[in-house]
Structure formats: C-alpha cells, structure tokens
Amino acid sequence: MKVTKADSTKIDSVDFNNLVFGAKFSDHMLVCNYRNGAWEEPEIKPYGPFTFTPAMHTLHYGQALFEGQKAYHMGDGKVGIFRLEANAKRLNHSARRMFMPEFPEEWFVDGIKKLIELDKAWVPDDENSALYIRPFMFGSSEFVAARPSEDFTFCVILSPVGPYYAGNVKVKVEEQYTRSATGGVGSTKCAGNYAGAFFPTNEARKEGYTQVIWTDHKNHELVEESGTMNIAFVINDTFITPPLSDRILAGITRDSILTLLRDTEMLKVEERPIKVEEVVEAARKGTLQEAFGMGTAAVVSQISTIGFRGEDFEIATPADGYALKIKKALTDIRQGKVADPYGWMEIL
Ligand SMILES: *Cc1c(COP(=O)(O)O)cnc(C)c1O
C-alpha cells in the first residue's frame, strides 16, 4: 500500500469540545480504484478533493454505497475499532445488490487499520466521543448511458464525532411513504435509500416530529425501522425487534445488542414481526415500557413520543431503564472497561 503523508496537520483547527457529527475530517484518506476488471493498489494520501468529469457515472445513475463504524479510545493510549469485519461483509452485501465489485475484506480491514494508525491523534479523548469511519464506493466511469459503471472508486474518510444528544425523539408512524420494498434495496446502504427518505422525513418534521417509523410497503401494518436506525420496543419486560429481511438494514448495533441480551438474559428477547397496532395498544394499556433506535451514530436513541394518525403516545425514557443499560453494556466493551468476550474490538 502506497502511503503519502500530509505535509502538515489540520488538527489544531478542530474544536474537539464542540464536534458536529460528520463535519470535520482527518488528515488522510484511503483511496482504491477499480479499473479493467480489477482493484488497483490501495493508497493512503492527504485528505482532499477528487476531480471528476460531469459525465461521471454515479452523478447520473447513483451506483453508490457507504458504510459507517467507530473507533474509540480504550485507555492506555490504545485505540479500538468496533467490528470492522462485519462492515466489510456488509459493504460487499451492498455491492453485490448494486452490481458493484466486491472490495477484498482483508484490504478493507488492513487499510482502515493503517489509516487510523496514521491519524490516531484524531481519535477524541473524551469518552463520549469517537472517530467515525466512513468507507464508501461509487461508479466512476465517464459515460451517460443507463448501464452499469465499469470503473469504481473505494474511499475511506475519518471524522471525529462528539456525544450524540438526540434530545426528545418524537417519531411519527409513516403510512404513506415507503423506505424499502420486498425485492428492493432496503437491506443495502446504497446512497439512494437516504435520498428517498429526506422528503417524507421533512414532512414529518413540519408536523413537529424528528423522524418517521417506517412501516412495510404493502399494508403499512408492520414496524420496520426508525429513520436510519433499527428499532426495538420493550413490552412486558420483553425486548422486541423486527426480524431481518430484504427490507431492513442488518444493523451491526442491532446484532451486537441481540448478542449481549441473549447472553446476559437482562430481559427476554423476541425477534419477530411487530404490528403498529400492537405497539399502539401497548402504549394505551401502559405496557409499552420503552422504545428506541439502534445504530452506530447514537448507539441507542430513546424514543419519547410515537405519533400515530394524529394521536401522540408518550413513552418513558428512564435514566435507569433498559435502553441506557444496553447502551452502557455496549459502550463499556468499546472503551475497554469490561472484557470483550466476542473479540469485537480490533486494537491498535
Ligand atoms: C446504517 C443503518 C442502520 C444501523 O446500522 P449500524 O450498523 O448499527 O450502524 C439501520 N438502518 C439503516 C437504514 C441504516 O442505514
């Protein structure tokens, strides 16, 4: 791997006490190009702009996808990266569905480790902060014909991120618009999934909500996800989350939480279809104890209100509840405060 170091560092221009999510980037990036049917040698170089032609494929046809993960300070000057292989595998799941070349998993893991090694100073010290890792890939051929790109670019950039203050999360059950459909691309982190979600989310914002709860495309009866997070409910001391399908993104946070819960038996776990009706009924009866989103950015994000057909249901967001207990259990592993029995952390 070719490594070209930046002449100087921009780190002094960043206020680590006031980090806005995904707004500042470290000194280096990893780039790898796919040409003539093969990946070329990956390269680490100074973070900076790409130059591209107006006919660049991805600007027209959107063959683009991304990943997201975090690296943490683990004490003793060590840095740990959470479940990188899981991201490598999911990137390639997305790539297959989007008809893009798979990126070698060892290159993904080794490349990101090298990149973070070089930009280690960018991993925030504060224990509520982390270094966000953003791998992405896009079609980079120069032509405007509606056929697949032949050239691709894979890139990884790093962004120091602060604590995630979600405030009161009010979500609206979405019954008109759809994020994903059976047979579609909802299980991939393709760029278009997010573009398609902005409008319905903004409509919900206008009504005073922060996010939407996506429901199934067919009857809008089943709960699927919350915004860009997987969703879980605690009803009668049972953790309930919808099962994976080609409509749901297989979150690594979701998977990690399921693993922890099954091992610790903190509460009963059910991975099964859950109807909006069941959630609403539980809210009415007072058996809906908690609701929360699960994802890399916030880890766990408590939902305080669910809006359904003009009615708002308030949900408790207890400081000593399950959501925050689960968040702490996961964060403790990531920060090296407790043992990592699953080998989730890649230590640098
Ligand atoms: C990325 C993402 C998630 C969460 O995945 P994590 O691996 O836990 O970050 C959930 N839903 C959607 C739609 C996503 O894009």
mmCIF file with all atom_site columns, N, CA and C in Angstrom, residues 24-82:
data_model
loop_
_atom_site.group_PDB
_atom_site.id
_atom_site.type_symbol
_atom_site.label_atom_id
_atom_site.label_alt_id
_atom_site.label_comp_id
_atom_site.label_asym_id
_atom_site.label_entity_id
_atom_site.label_seq_id
_atom_site.pdbx_PDB_ins_code
_atom_site.Cartn_x
_atom_site.Cartn_y
_atom_site.Cartn_z
_atom_site.occupancy
_atom_site.B_iso_or_equiv
_atom_site.pdbx_formal_charge
_atom_site.auth_seq_id
_atom_site.auth_comp_id
_atom_site.auth_asym_id
_atom_site.auth_atom_id
_atom_site.pdbx_PDB_model_num
ATOM 1   N N  . LYS A 1 24 ? -16.022 17.485 10.255  1.00 0.00 ? 24 LYS A N  1
ATOM 2   C CA . LYS A 1 24 ? -14.570 17.702 10.161  1.00 0.00 ? 24 LYS A CA 1
ATOM 3   C C  . LYS A 1 24 ? -13.913 16.372 9.797   1.00 0.00 ? 24 LYS A C  1
ATOM 4   N N  . PHE A 1 25 ? -12.865 16.448 9.014   1.00 0.00 ? 25 PHE A N  1
ATOM 5   C CA . PHE A 1 25 ? -12.225 15.217 8.553   1.00 0.00 ? 25 PHE A CA 1
ATOM 6   C C  . PHE A 1 25 ? -10.737 15.227 8.853   1.00 0.00 ? 25 PHE A C  1
ATOM 7   N N  . SER A 1 26 ? -10.198 14.032 9.060   1.00 0.00 ? 26 SER A N  1
ATOM 8   C CA . SER A 1 26 ? -8.807  13.919 9.498   1.00 0.00 ? 26 SER A CA 1
ATOM 9   C C  . SER A 1 26 ? -7.845  14.243 8.357   1.00 0.00 ? 26 SER A C  1
ATOM 10  N N  . ASP A 1 27 ? -6.555  14.064 8.584   1.00 0.00 ? 27 ASP A N  1
ATOM 11  C CA . ASP A 1 27 ? -5.547  14.493 7.614   1.00 0.00 ? 27 ASP A CA 1
ATOM 12  C C  . ASP A 1 27 ? -5.403  13.573 6.397   1.00 0.00 ? 27 ASP A C  1
ATOM 13  N N  . HIS A 1 28 ? -5.808  12.308 6.562   1.00 0.00 ? 28 HIS A N  1
ATOM 14  C CA . HIS A 1 28 ? -5.574  11.361 5.464   1.00 0.00 ? 28 HIS A CA 1
ATOM 15  C C  . HIS A 1 28 ? -6.831  10.627 5.032   1.00 0.00 ? 28 HIS A C  1
ATOM 16  N N  . MET A 1 29 ? -6.768  10.042 3.848   1.00 0.00 ? 29 MET A N  1
ATOM 17  C CA . MET A 1 29 ? -7.871  9.192  3.371   1.00 0.00 ? 29 MET A CA 1
ATOM 18  C C  . MET A 1 29 ? -7.280  8.009  2.618   1.00 0.00 ? 29 MET A C  1
ATOM 19  N N  . LEU A 1 30 ? -8.084  6.982  2.510   1.00 0.00 ? 30 LEU A N  1
ATOM 20  C CA . LEU A 1 30 ? -7.670  5.790  1.772   1.00 0.00 ? 30 LEU A CA 1
ATOM 21  C C  . LEU A 1 30 ? -8.447  5.778  0.460   1.00 0.00 ? 30 LEU A C  1
ATOM 22  N N  . VAL A 1 31 ? -7.744  5.549  -0.645  1.00 0.00 ? 31 VAL A N  1
ATOM 23  C CA . VAL A 1 31 ? -8.411  5.515  -1.946  1.00 0.00 ? 31 VAL A CA 1
ATOM 24  C C  . VAL A 1 31 ? -7.963  4.280  -2.714  1.00 0.00 ? 31 VAL A C  1
ATOM 25  N N  . CYS A 1 32 ? -8.892  3.628  -3.377  1.00 0.00 ? 32 CYS A N  1
ATOM 26  C CA . CYS A 1 32 ? -8.548  2.488  -4.215  1.00 0.00 ? 32 CYS A CA 1
ATOM 27  C C  . CYS A 1 32 ? -9.439  2.514  -5.454  1.00 0.00 ? 32 CYS A C  1
ATOM 28  N N  . ASN A 1 33 ? -8.850  2.361  -6.612  1.00 0.00 ? 33 ASN A N  1
ATOM 29  C CA . ASN A 1 33 ? -9.627  2.414  -7.854  1.00 0.00 ? 33 ASN A CA 1
ATOM 30  C C  . ASN A 1 33 ? -9.766  1.038  -8.481  1.00 0.00 ? 33 ASN A C  1
ATOM 31  N N  . TYR A 1 34 ? -10.918 0.836  -9.101  1.00 0.00 ? 34 TYR A N  1
ATOM 32  C CA . TYR A 1 34 ? -11.211 -0.410 -9.810  1.00 0.00 ? 34 TYR A CA 1
ATOM 33  C C  . TYR A 1 34 ? -11.243 -0.072 -11.301 1.00 0.00 ? 34 TYR A C  1
ATOM 34  N N  . ARG A 1 35 ? -10.308 -0.656 -12.023 1.00 0.00 ? 35 ARG A N  1
ATOM 35  C CA . ARG A 1 35 ? -10.251 -0.401 -13.468 1.00 0.00 ? 35 ARG A CA 1
ATOM 36  C C  . ARG A 1 35 ? -9.933  -1.690 -14.202 1.00 0.00 ? 35 ARG A C  1
ATOM 37  N N  . ASN A 1 36 ? -10.450 -1.825 -15.392 1.00 0.00 ? 36 ASN A N  1
ATOM 38  C CA . ASN A 1 36 ? -10.212 -3.008 -16.232 1.00 0.00 ? 36 ASN A CA 1
ATOM 39  C C  . ASN A 1 36 ? -10.468 -4.307 -15.465 1.00 0.00 ? 36 ASN A C  1
ATOM 40  N N  . GLY A 1 37 ? -11.542 -4.305 -14.689 1.00 0.00 ? 37 GLY A N  1
ATOM 41  C CA . GLY A 1 37 ? -11.963 -5.536 -14.020 1.00 0.00 ? 37 GLY A CA 1
ATOM 42  C C  . GLY A 1 37 ? -11.177 -5.933 -12.791 1.00 0.00 ? 37 GLY A C  1
ATOM 43  N N  . ALA A 1 38 ? -10.381 -5.018 -12.240 1.00 0.00 ? 38 ALA A N  1
ATOM 44  C CA . ALA A 1 38 ? -9.622  -5.387 -11.028 1.00 0.00 ? 38 ALA A CA 1
ATOM 45  C C  . ALA A 1 38 ? -9.364  -4.162 -10.155 1.00 0.00 ? 38 ALA A C  1
ATOM 46  N N  . TRP A 1 39 ? -9.239  -4.421 -8.840  1.00 0.00 ? 39 TRP A N  1
ATOM 47  C CA . TRP A 1 39 ? -8.856  -3.353 -7.922  1.00 0.00 ? 39 TRP A CA 1
ATOM 48  C C  . TRP A 1 39 ? -7.363  -3.089 -8.066  1.00 0.00 ? 39 TRP A C  1
ATOM 49  N N  . GLU A 1 40 ? -6.999  -1.815 -8.142  1.00 0.00 ? 40 GLU A N  1
ATOM 50  C CA . GLU A 1 40 ? -5.586  -1.445 -8.170  1.00 0.00 ? 40 GLU A CA 1
ATOM 51  C C  . GLU A 1 40 ? -5.075  -1.387 -6.736  1.00 0.00 ? 40 GLU A C  1
ATOM 52  N N  . GLU A 1 41 ? -3.822  -1.030 -6.563  1.00 0.00 ? 41 GLU A N  1
ATOM 53  C CA . GLU A 1 41 ? -3.262  -0.977 -5.211  1.00 0.00 ? 41 GLU A CA 1
ATOM 54  C C  . GLU A 1 41 ? -3.906  0.162  -4.405  1.00 0.00 ? 41 GLU A C  1
ATOM 55  N N  . PRO A 1 42 ? -4.370  -0.121 -3.179  1.00 0.00 ? 42 PRO A N  1
ATOM 56  C CA . PRO A 1 42 ? -4.935  0.966  -2.360  1.00 0.00 ? 42 PRO A CA 1
ATOM 57  C C  . PRO A 1 42 ? -3.847  1.968  -1.989  1.00 0.00 ? 42 PRO A C  1
ATOM 58  N N  . GLU A 1 43 ? -4.258  3.189  -1.742  1.00 0.00 ? 43 GLU A N  1
ATOM 59  C CA . GLU A 1 43 ? -3.291  4.238  -1.433  1.00 0.00 ? 43 GLU A CA 1
ATOM 60  C C  . GLU A 1 43 ? -3.811  5.100  -0.286  1.00 0.00 ? 43 GLU A C  1
ATOM 61  N N  . ILE A 1 44 ? -2.931  5.423  0.642   1.00 0.00 ? 44 ILE A N  1
ATOM 62  C CA . ILE A 1 44 ? -3.292  6.392  1.681   1.00 0.00 ? 44 ILE A CA 1
ATOM 63  C C  . ILE A 1 44 ? -2.629  7.705  1.302   1.00 0.00 ? 44 ILE A C  1
ATOM 64  N N  . LYS A 1 45 ? -3.418  8.768  1.296   1.00 0.00 ? 45 LYS A N  1
ATOM 65  C CA . LYS A 1 45 ? -2.867  10.073 0.911   1.00 0.00 ? 45 LYS A CA 1
ATOM 66  C C  . LYS A 1 45 ? -3.559  11.189 1.664   1.00 0.00 ? 45 LYS A C  1
ATOM 67  N N  . PRO A 1 46 ? -3.051  12.424 1.529   1.00 0.00 ? 46 PRO A N  1
ATOM 68  C CA . PRO A 1 46 ? -3.686  13.528 2.251   1.00 0.00 ? 46 PRO A CA 1
ATOM 69  C C  . PRO A 1 46 ? -5.158  13.659 1.857   1.00 0.00 ? 46 PRO A C  1
ATOM 70  N N  . TYR A 1 47 ? -6.028  13.933 2.855   1.00 0.00 ? 47 TYR A N  1
ATOM 71  C CA . TYR A 1 47 ? -7.441  14.171 2.595   1.00 0.00 ? 47 TYR A CA 1
ATOM 72  C C  . TYR A 1 47 ? -7.552  15.368 1.660   1.00 0.00 ? 47 TYR A C  1
ATOM 73  N N  . GLY A 1 48 ? -8.366  15.222 0.632   1.00 0.00 ? 48 GLY A N  1
ATOM 74  C CA . GLY A 1 48 ? -8.528  16.345 -0.286  1.00 0.00 ? 48 GLY A CA 1
ATOM 75  C C  . GLY A 1 48 ? -9.541  16.037 -1.357  1.00 0.00 ? 48 GLY A C  1
ATOM 76  N N  . PRO A 1 49 ? -9.853  17.036 -2.191  1.00 0.00 ? 49 PRO A N  1
ATOM 77  C CA . PRO A 1 49 ? -10.918 16.868 -3.191  1.00 0.00 ? 49 PRO A CA 1
ATOM 78  C C  . PRO A 1 49 ? -10.550 15.869 -4.292  1.00 0.00 ? 49 PRO A C  1
ATOM 79  N N  . PHE A 1 50 ? -11.580 15.268 -4.869  1.00 0.00 ? 50 PHE A N  1
ATOM 80  C CA . PHE A 1 50 ? -11.431 14.465 -6.086  1.00 0.00 ? 50 PHE A CA 1
ATOM 81  C C  . PHE A 1 50 ? -11.687 15.399 -7.260  1.00 0.00 ? 50 PHE A C  1
ATOM 82  N N  . THR A 1 51 ? -11.121 15.105 -8.401  1.00 0.00 ? 51 THR A N  1
ATOM 83  C CA . THR A 1 51 ? -11.581 15.800 -9.604  1.00 0.00 ? 51 THR A CA 1
ATOM 84  C C  . THR A 1 51 ? -12.358 14.774 -10.413 1.00 0.00 ? 51 THR A C  1
ATOM 85  N N  . PHE A 1 52 ? -13.435 15.213 -11.049 1.00 0.00 ? 52 PHE A N  1
ATOM 86  C CA . PHE A 1 52 ? -14.225 14.269 -11.824 1.00 0.00 ? 52 PHE A CA 1
ATOM 87  C C  . PHE A 1 52 ? -14.894 14.963 -13.006 1.00 0.00 ? 52 PHE A C  1
ATOM 88  N N  . THR A 1 53 ? -15.296 14.166 -13.958 1.00 0.00 ? 53 THR A N  1
ATOM 89  C CA . THR A 1 53 ? -15.945 14.665 -15.157 1.00 0.00 ? 53 THR A CA 1
ATOM 90  C C  . THR A 1 53 ? -17.453 14.835 -14.911 1.00 0.00 ? 53 THR A C  1
ATOM 91  N N  . PRO A 1 54 ? -18.090 15.781 -15.605 1.00 0.00 ? 54 PRO A N  1
ATOM 92  C CA . PRO A 1 54 ? -19.546 15.932 -15.462 1.00 0.00 ? 54 PRO A CA 1
ATOM 93  C C  . PRO A 1 54 ? -20.296 14.660 -15.863 1.00 0.00 ? 54 PRO A C  1
ATOM 94  N N  . ALA A 1 55 ? -19.643 13.810 -16.645 1.00 0.00 ? 55 ALA A N  1
ATOM 95  C CA . ALA A 1 55 ? -20.292 12.566 -17.082 1.00 0.00 ? 55 ALA A CA 1
ATOM 96  C C  . ALA A 1 55 ? -19.976 11.414 -16.129 1.00 0.00 ? 55 ALA A C  1
ATOM 97  N N  . MET A 1 56 ? -19.463 11.720 -14.944 1.00 0.00 ? 56 MET A N  1
ATOM 98  C CA . MET A 1 56 ? -19.159 10.626 -14.019 1.00 0.00 ? 56 MET A CA 1
ATOM 99  C C  . MET A 1 56 ? -20.443 9.854  -13.690 1.00 0.00 ? 56 MET A C  1
ATOM 100 N N  . HIS A 1 57 ? -20.341 8.544  -13.846 1.00 0.00 ? 57 HIS A N  1
ATOM 101 C CA . HIS A 1 57 ? -21.498 7.657  -13.770 1.00 0.00 ? 57 HIS A CA 1
ATOM 102 C C  . HIS A 1 57 ? -22.386 7.879  -12.544 1.00 0.00 ? 57 HIS A C  1
ATOM 103 N N  . THR A 1 58 ? -21.773 7.967  -11.367 1.00 0.00 ? 58 THR A N  1
ATOM 104 C CA . THR A 1 58 ? -22.574 7.995  -10.146 1.00 0.00 ? 58 THR A CA 1
ATOM 105 C C  . THR A 1 58 ? -23.452 9.243  -10.029 1.00 0.00 ? 58 THR A C  1
ATOM 106 N N  . LEU A 1 59 ? -23.039 10.339 -10.696 1.00 0.00 ? 59 LEU A N  1
ATOM 107 C CA . LEU A 1 59 ? -23.846 11.563 -10.636 1.00 0.00 ? 59 LEU A CA 1
ATOM 108 C C  . LEU A 1 59 ? -25.164 11.380 -11.364 1.00 0.00 ? 59 LEU A C  1
ATOM 109 N N  . HIS A 1 60 ? -25.187 10.424 -12.295 1.00 0.00 ? 60 HIS A N  1
ATOM 110 C CA . HIS A 1 60 ? -26.377 10.221 -13.123 1.00 0.00 ? 60 HIS A CA 1
ATOM 111 C C  . HIS A 1 60 ? -27.197 9.015  -12.676 1.00 0.00 ? 60 HIS A C  1
ATOM 112 N N  . TYR A 1 61 ? -26.519 7.952  -12.297 1.00 0.00 ? 61 TYR A N  1
ATOM 113 C CA . TYR A 1 61 ? -27.227 6.690  -12.039 1.00 0.00 ? 61 TYR A CA 1
ATOM 114 C C  . TYR A 1 61 ? -27.117 6.196  -10.612 1.00 0.00 ? 61 TYR A C  1
ATOM 115 N N  . GLY A 1 62 ? -26.338 6.880  -9.793  1.00 0.00 ? 62 GLY A N  1
ATOM 116 C CA . GLY A 1 62 ? -26.359 6.604  -8.362  1.00 0.00 ? 62 GLY A CA 1
ATOM 117 C C  . GLY A 1 62 ? -25.905 5.219  -7.938  1.00 0.00 ? 62 GLY A C  1
ATOM 118 N N  . GLN A 1 63 ? -24.939 4.654  -8.659  1.00 0.00 ? 63 GLN A N  1
ATOM 119 C CA . GLN A 1 63 ? -24.377 3.383  -8.171  1.00 0.00 ? 63 GLN A CA 1
ATOM 120 C C  . GLN A 1 63 ? -23.382 3.741  -7.068  1.00 0.00 ? 63 GLN A C  1
ATOM 121 N N  . ALA A 1 64 ? -23.919 3.922  -5.872  1.00 0.00 ? 64 ALA A N  1
ATOM 122 C CA . ALA A 1 64 ? -23.091 4.424  -4.772  1.00 0.00 ? 64 ALA A CA 1
ATOM 123 C C  . ALA A 1 64 ? -23.557 3.814  -3.462  1.00 0.00 ? 64 ALA A C  1
ATOM 124 N N  . LEU A 1 65 ? -22.625 3.510  -2.595  1.00 0.00 ? 65 LEU A N  1
ATOM 125 C CA . LEU A 1 65 ? -22.984 2.947  -1.292  1.00 0.00 ? 65 LEU A CA 1
ATOM 126 C C  . LEU A 1 65 ? -21.954 3.375  -0.249  1.00 0.00 ? 65 LEU A C  1
ATOM 127 N N  . PHE A 1 66 ? -22.297 3.146  1.011   1.00 0.00 ? 66 PHE A N  1
ATOM 128 C CA . PHE A 1 66 ? -21.375 3.546  2.077   1.00 0.00 ? 66 PHE A CA 1
ATOM 129 C C  . PHE A 1 66 ? -21.465 2.606  3.261   1.00 0.00 ? 66 PHE A C  1
ATOM 130 N N  . GLU A 1 67 ? -20.604 2.830  4.224   1.00 0.00 ? 67 GLU A N  1
ATOM 131 C CA . GLU A 1 67 ? -20.591 2.092  5.487   1.00 0.00 ? 67 GLU A CA 1
ATOM 132 C C  . GLU A 1 67 ? -20.374 3.090  6.614   1.00 0.00 ? 67 GLU A C  1
ATOM 133 N N  . GLY A 1 68 ? -20.443 2.632  7.847   1.00 0.00 ? 68 GLY A N  1
ATOM 134 C CA . GLY A 1 68 ? -20.193 3.522  8.982   1.00 0.00 ? 68 GLY A CA 1
ATOM 135 C C  . GLY A 1 68 ? -19.766 2.690  10.174  1.00 0.00 ? 68 GLY A C  1
ATOM 136 N N  . GLN A 1 69 ? -18.737 3.160  10.867  1.00 0.00 ? 69 GLN A N  1
ATOM 137 C CA . GLN A 1 69 ? -18.251 2.458  12.059  1.00 0.00 ? 69 GLN A CA 1
ATOM 138 C C  . GLN A 1 69 ? -17.522 3.465  12.934  1.00 0.00 ? 69 GLN A C  1
ATOM 139 N N  . LYS A 1 70 ? -17.157 3.046  14.136  1.00 0.00 ? 70 LYS A N  1
ATOM 140 C CA . LYS A 1 70 ? -16.452 3.975  15.023  1.00 0.00 ? 70 LYS A CA 1
ATOM 141 C C  . LYS A 1 70 ? -15.210 3.340  15.643  1.00 0.00 ? 70 LYS A C  1
ATOM 142 N N  . ALA A 1 71 ? -14.227 4.200  15.911  1.00 0.00 ? 71 ALA A N  1
ATOM 143 C CA . ALA A 1 71 ? -13.044 3.788  16.677  1.00 0.00 ? 71 ALA A CA 1
ATOM 144 C C  . ALA A 1 71 ? -13.045 4.603  17.969  1.00 0.00 ? 71 ALA A C  1
ATOM 145 N N  . TYR A 1 72 ? -12.593 3.955  19.062  1.00 0.00 ? 72 TYR A N  1
ATOM 146 C CA . TYR A 1 72 ? -12.672 4.564  20.398  1.00 0.00 ? 72 TYR A CA 1
ATOM 147 C C  . TYR A 1 72 ? -11.319 4.522  21.096  1.00 0.00 ? 72 TYR A C  1
ATOM 148 N N  . HIS A 1 73 ? -11.130 5.459  22.016  1.00 0.00 ? 73 HIS A N  1
ATOM 149 C CA . HIS A 1 73 ? -10.003 5.371  22.929  1.00 0.00 ? 73 HIS A CA 1
ATOM 150 C C  . HIS A 1 73 ? -10.319 4.316  23.968  1.00 0.00 ? 73 HIS A C  1
ATOM 151 N N  . MET A 1 74 ? -9.364  3.440  24.262  1.00 0.00 ? 74 MET A N  1
ATOM 152 C CA . MET A 1 74 ? -9.645  2.351  25.193  1.00 0.00 ? 74 MET A CA 1
ATOM 153 C C  . MET A 1 74 ? -8.806  2.423  26.462  1.00 0.00 ? 74 MET A C  1
ATOM 154 N N  . GLY A 1 75 ? -8.227  3.566  26.717  1.00 0.00 ? 75 GLY A N  1
ATOM 155 C CA . GLY A 1 75 ? -7.341  3.684  27.879  1.00 0.00 ? 75 GLY A CA 1
ATOM 156 C C  . GLY A 1 75 ? -5.947  3.221  27.493  1.00 0.00 ? 75 GLY A C  1
ATOM 157 N N  . ASP A 1 76 ? -4.937  3.588  28.251  1.00 0.00 ? 76 ASP A N  1
ATOM 158 C CA . ASP A 1 76 ? -3.532  3.221  27.981  1.00 0.00 ? 76 ASP A CA 1
ATOM 159 C C  . ASP A 1 76 ? -3.068  3.640  26.586  1.00 0.00 ? 76 ASP A C  1
ATOM 160 N N  . GLY A 1 77 ? -3.682  4.660  26.033  1.00 0.00 ? 77 GLY A N  1
ATOM 161 C CA . GLY A 1 77 ? -3.275  5.126  24.709  1.00 0.00 ? 77 GLY A CA 1
ATOM 162 C C  . GLY A 1 77 ? -3.681  4.206  23.572  1.00 0.00 ? 77 GLY A C  1
ATOM 163 N N  . LYS A 1 78 ? -4.423  3.161  23.912  1.00 0.00 ? 78 LYS A N  1
ATOM 164 C CA . LYS A 1 78 ? -4.851  2.214  22.865  1.00 0.00 ? 78 LYS A CA 1
ATOM 165 C C  . LYS A 1 78 ? -6.110  2.719  22.173  1.00 0.00 ? 78 LYS A C  1
ATOM 166 N N  . VAL A 1 79 ? -6.205  2.363  20.880  1.00 0.00 ? 79 VAL A N  1
ATOM 167 C CA . VAL A 1 79 ? -7.404  2.681  20.119  1.00 0.00 ? 79 VAL A CA 1
ATOM 168 C C  . VAL A 1 79 ? -8.031  1.369  19.674  1.00 0.00 ? 79 VAL A C  1
ATOM 169 N N  . GLY A 1 80 ? -9.339  1.269  19.795  1.00 0.00 ? 80 GLY A N  1
ATOM 170 C CA . GLY A 1 80 ? -10.037 0.049  19.362  1.00 0.00 ? 80 GLY A CA 1
ATOM 171 C C  . GLY A 1 80 ? -11.059 0.370  18.292  1.00 0.00 ? 80 GLY A C  1
ATOM 172 N N  . ILE A 1 81 ? -11.114 -0.479 17.279  1.00 0.00 ? 81 ILE A N  1
ATOM 173 C CA . ILE A 1 81 ? -12.113 -0.296 16.221  1.00 0.00 ? 81 ILE A CA 1
ATOM 174 C C  . ILE A 1 81 ? -13.148 -1.403 16.391  1.00 0.00 ? 81 ILE A C  1
ATOM 175 N N  . PHE A 1 82 ? -14.417 -1.029 16.347  1.00 0.00 ? 82 PHE A N  1
ATOM 176 C CA . PHE A 1 82 ? -15.514 -1.964 16.600  1.00 0.00 ? 82 PHE A CA 1
ATOM 177 C C  . PHE A 1 82 ? -15.897 -2.732 15.332  1.00 0.00 ? 82 PHE A C  1
#
